[in-house]
XYZ file of C-alpha atoms in Angstrom:
247
model
C 92.615 20.270 54.360
C 91.680 23.267 56.577
C 89.272 22.728 59.458
C 87.496 25.300 61.616
C 85.986 24.903 65.054
C 82.383 25.961 65.702
C 83.615 28.592 68.169
C 85.963 30.092 65.599
C 83.176 30.357 63.026
C 80.893 31.996 65.575
C 83.628 34.425 66.540
C 84.192 35.442 62.920
C 80.431 35.831 62.369
C 80.107 38.047 65.461
C 83.084 40.128 64.361
C 81.571 40.717 60.919
C 78.152 41.515 62.416
C 79.666 44.008 64.845
C 81.590 45.664 62.026
C 78.424 46.010 59.939
C 76.504 47.431 62.855
C 79.385 49.782 63.526
C 79.224 51.011 59.927
C 75.453 51.456 60.187
C 75.799 53.343 63.470
C 78.552 55.486 61.978
C 76.326 56.321 59.012
C 73.384 57.183 61.304
C 75.593 59.425 63.415
C 76.915 61.021 60.247
C 73.375 61.620 58.969
C 72.278 63.056 62.336
C 75.336 65.275 62.488
C 74.731 66.429 58.923
C 71.100 67.261 59.740
C 72.130 69.263 62.814
C 74.821 71.069 60.882
C 72.337 71.884 58.136
C 69.920 73.548 60.540
C 72.810 75.235 62.335
C 73.903 76.747 59.043
C 70.347 77.853 58.273
C 70.094 79.516 61.678
C 73.377 81.311 61.156
C 72.264 82.547 57.746
C 68.936 83.657 59.240
C 70.715 85.675 61.919
C 73.243 87.200 59.537
C 70.993 87.944 56.557
C 67.611 88.646 58.135
C 68.450 90.096 61.540
C 71.958 91.497 61.969
C 71.866 93.022 58.491
C 68.735 94.973 59.504
C 70.388 96.607 62.469
C 69.935 94.231 65.402
C 73.255 94.337 67.252
C 72.499 93.053 70.773
C 74.693 89.983 71.256
C 72.193 88.408 73.674
C 69.446 88.587 71.058
C 71.638 87.351 68.221
C 72.950 84.418 70.245
C 69.456 83.383 71.360
C 68.168 83.513 67.781
C 71.162 81.445 66.700
C 70.522 78.886 69.447
C 66.781 78.164 69.445
C 65.796 75.545 66.819
C 63.007 77.400 65.037
C 62.145 74.302 63.000
C 60.877 72.654 66.210
C 58.136 75.286 66.500
C 56.513 74.937 63.081
C 54.193 72.193 61.748
C 56.089 69.180 60.318
C 55.133 69.943 56.721
C 56.639 73.447 57.032
C 59.992 72.482 58.568
C 61.734 73.207 55.267
C 60.492 76.811 55.450
C 61.238 77.354 59.142
C 64.149 79.738 58.552
C 62.585 81.709 55.711
C 62.085 85.467 56.024
C 58.343 85.378 56.649
C 55.676 84.246 59.147
C 54.167 80.760 58.879
C 50.767 79.343 59.850
C 50.702 77.115 62.945
C 46.998 76.251 62.993
C 43.979 77.683 64.847
C 44.230 80.850 62.757
C 47.593 81.750 64.328
C 51.101 82.244 62.973
C 54.718 82.070 64.044
C 56.146 85.548 63.497
C 58.801 86.425 60.934
C 62.273 85.907 62.504
C 63.149 89.584 62.200
C 60.022 90.639 64.103
C 60.855 88.200 66.909
C 64.361 89.658 67.085
C 63.144 93.252 66.872
C 60.619 92.856 69.691
C 63.183 91.064 71.832
C 65.709 93.827 71.156
C 63.185 96.529 72.096
C 62.796 94.949 75.534
C 66.371 96.037 76.348
C 67.226 92.859 78.217
C 70.229 92.495 80.496
C 69.727 88.783 81.140
C 68.202 88.703 84.646
C 64.597 89.694 84.035
C 61.243 88.128 84.823
C 59.194 88.359 81.610
C 55.484 87.993 80.866
C 54.449 87.114 77.320
C 50.868 87.433 76.106
C 50.216 85.127 73.137
C 52.375 81.995 73.311
C 51.400 80.799 69.848
C 54.048 78.356 68.642
C 56.237 79.084 71.666
C 59.154 80.352 69.593
C 59.219 83.904 70.974
C 59.052 82.605 74.539
C 61.829 80.114 73.788
C 64.084 82.902 72.481
C 63.387 84.965 75.613
C 64.088 81.975 77.849
C 67.623 81.697 76.495
C 68.306 85.246 77.708
C 66.350 85.915 80.916
C 65.797 84.233 84.278
C 62.137 83.286 83.829
C 59.298 83.572 81.334
C 55.556 83.371 81.992
C 53.604 82.925 78.777
C 49.819 82.947 78.310
C 47.906 81.490 75.361
C 44.136 81.668 74.903
C 44.078 78.659 72.518
C 44.707 75.701 74.827
C 45.931 73.220 72.162
C 48.643 75.711 71.173
C 49.616 76.218 74.819
C 49.872 72.452 75.319
C 51.925 71.987 72.149
C 54.342 74.768 73.108
C 54.719 73.407 76.635
C 55.507 69.966 75.228
C 58.148 71.422 72.905
C 59.774 73.333 75.771
C 60.023 70.128 77.793
C 61.478 68.187 74.857
C 64.158 70.861 74.435
C 64.911 70.999 78.163
C 63.837 74.635 78.494
C 62.813 74.598 82.144
C 62.526 78.293 83.016
C 59.155 78.808 81.324
C 55.646 78.596 82.768
C 52.821 78.141 80.253
C 49.303 79.244 81.172
C 46.206 78.611 79.068
C 43.939 81.607 79.503
C 42.949 85.102 78.430
C 46.021 87.307 78.523
C 44.137 90.601 78.742
C 44.314 90.493 82.544
C 47.933 89.363 82.558
C 49.036 86.928 85.260
C 48.849 88.482 88.706
C 50.526 85.544 90.470
C 53.867 86.267 88.839
C 53.715 90.081 88.965
C 55.444 92.437 88.915
C 57.309 91.790 85.665
C 60.486 93.484 84.546
C 59.373 93.120 80.945
C 56.082 92.365 79.178
C 55.749 91.416 75.514
C 52.473 91.033 73.635
C 52.355 89.084 70.373
C 48.738 89.753 69.397
C 47.335 93.182 68.599
C 44.620 94.856 70.686
C 43.181 98.175 69.549
C 44.179 99.679 72.920
C 46.695 98.936 75.655
C 45.291 96.677 78.408
C 45.538 98.544 81.709
C 46.147 95.351 83.751
C 49.380 94.801 81.847
C 50.638 98.283 82.667
C 49.665 97.701 86.298
C 51.732 94.487 86.426
C 54.813 96.125 84.939
C 57.574 96.741 87.492
C 58.927 100.225 88.039
C 61.615 100.834 85.454
C 60.216 98.049 83.283
C 59.363 98.003 79.577
C 56.426 96.609 77.648
C 56.459 95.994 73.871
C 53.067 95.575 72.214
C 51.549 95.917 68.738
C 48.572 98.277 68.905
C 45.957 99.001 66.274
C 43.281 97.496 64.099
C 44.060 97.503 60.376
C 47.108 99.720 60.896
C 49.348 98.515 63.736
C 52.546 99.856 65.244
C 54.882 98.432 67.821
C 54.596 100.527 70.954
C 57.113 100.635 73.787
C 55.927 101.621 77.246
C 58.357 102.407 80.055
C 57.126 102.723 83.636
C 58.912 105.546 85.429
C 58.427 107.498 88.656
C 56.941 110.261 86.502
C 54.437 107.948 84.821
C 54.277 105.885 81.646
C 56.468 106.952 78.728
C 55.352 105.847 75.272
C 57.393 105.554 72.086
C 56.457 104.165 68.669
C 58.538 101.803 66.547
C 57.835 100.110 63.208
C 54.542 99.240 61.513
C 53.624 95.572 61.912
C 50.866 93.082 61.195
C 49.759 90.719 63.983
C 46.663 88.628 64.502
C 44.163 90.520 66.704
C 44.028 89.914 70.439
C 40.896 87.918 71.198
C 38.882 87.326 74.339
C 38.292 90.186 76.765
C 40.228 92.600 74.553
C 37.382 92.427 72.016
C 34.826 93.485 74.618
C 36.641 96.534 75.922
């Protein structure tokens, strides 16, 4: 006849329970790792197929696009489309730009990695997040306060601590942080806001979509001889609202 002590039975029970919990934990870690790897693969494909293949070669831009989790900046029901080659709605009549456009505008800023950047039109926060992985600091202004608050919350969750989010009308820029080495505008006015040019540092660049029904990306460089303007690709952005509509 085999007898067991109470302590031995308890010990065996605890051992089996620990093993089961270990298996469950291992499975959860495996699932989490698989999820991360899946999005990592989608980001890599996005960079290779949508961005690098279209001529973007700057390693700083490519690495930032490969690092920032774009799926964190779209509504939950659109997470499965986060890395598709198109813009997506984010509410309040706004969109998160197509990945290529984000990369193209970032590339046109000609970043070295040490700039102070002003963004007009935070939107989802994705463009600002990409910039923040490259430069020293980003100031970003959004006229729709709920979007500004959502973006700020996402930045904090991701640990992106070199961004300042301001809810307000971006037409006048943000004088407190000026001058800026770079300025990027992600909503289209029908003219270039003079306050933004005034807040651009000497030698700095501004990238902005300009136009009504027909828009083009414009690049403005501030030089000792004045402002130099060049034109890039045709684009389609939501119009800049607020003071820009009254000018």
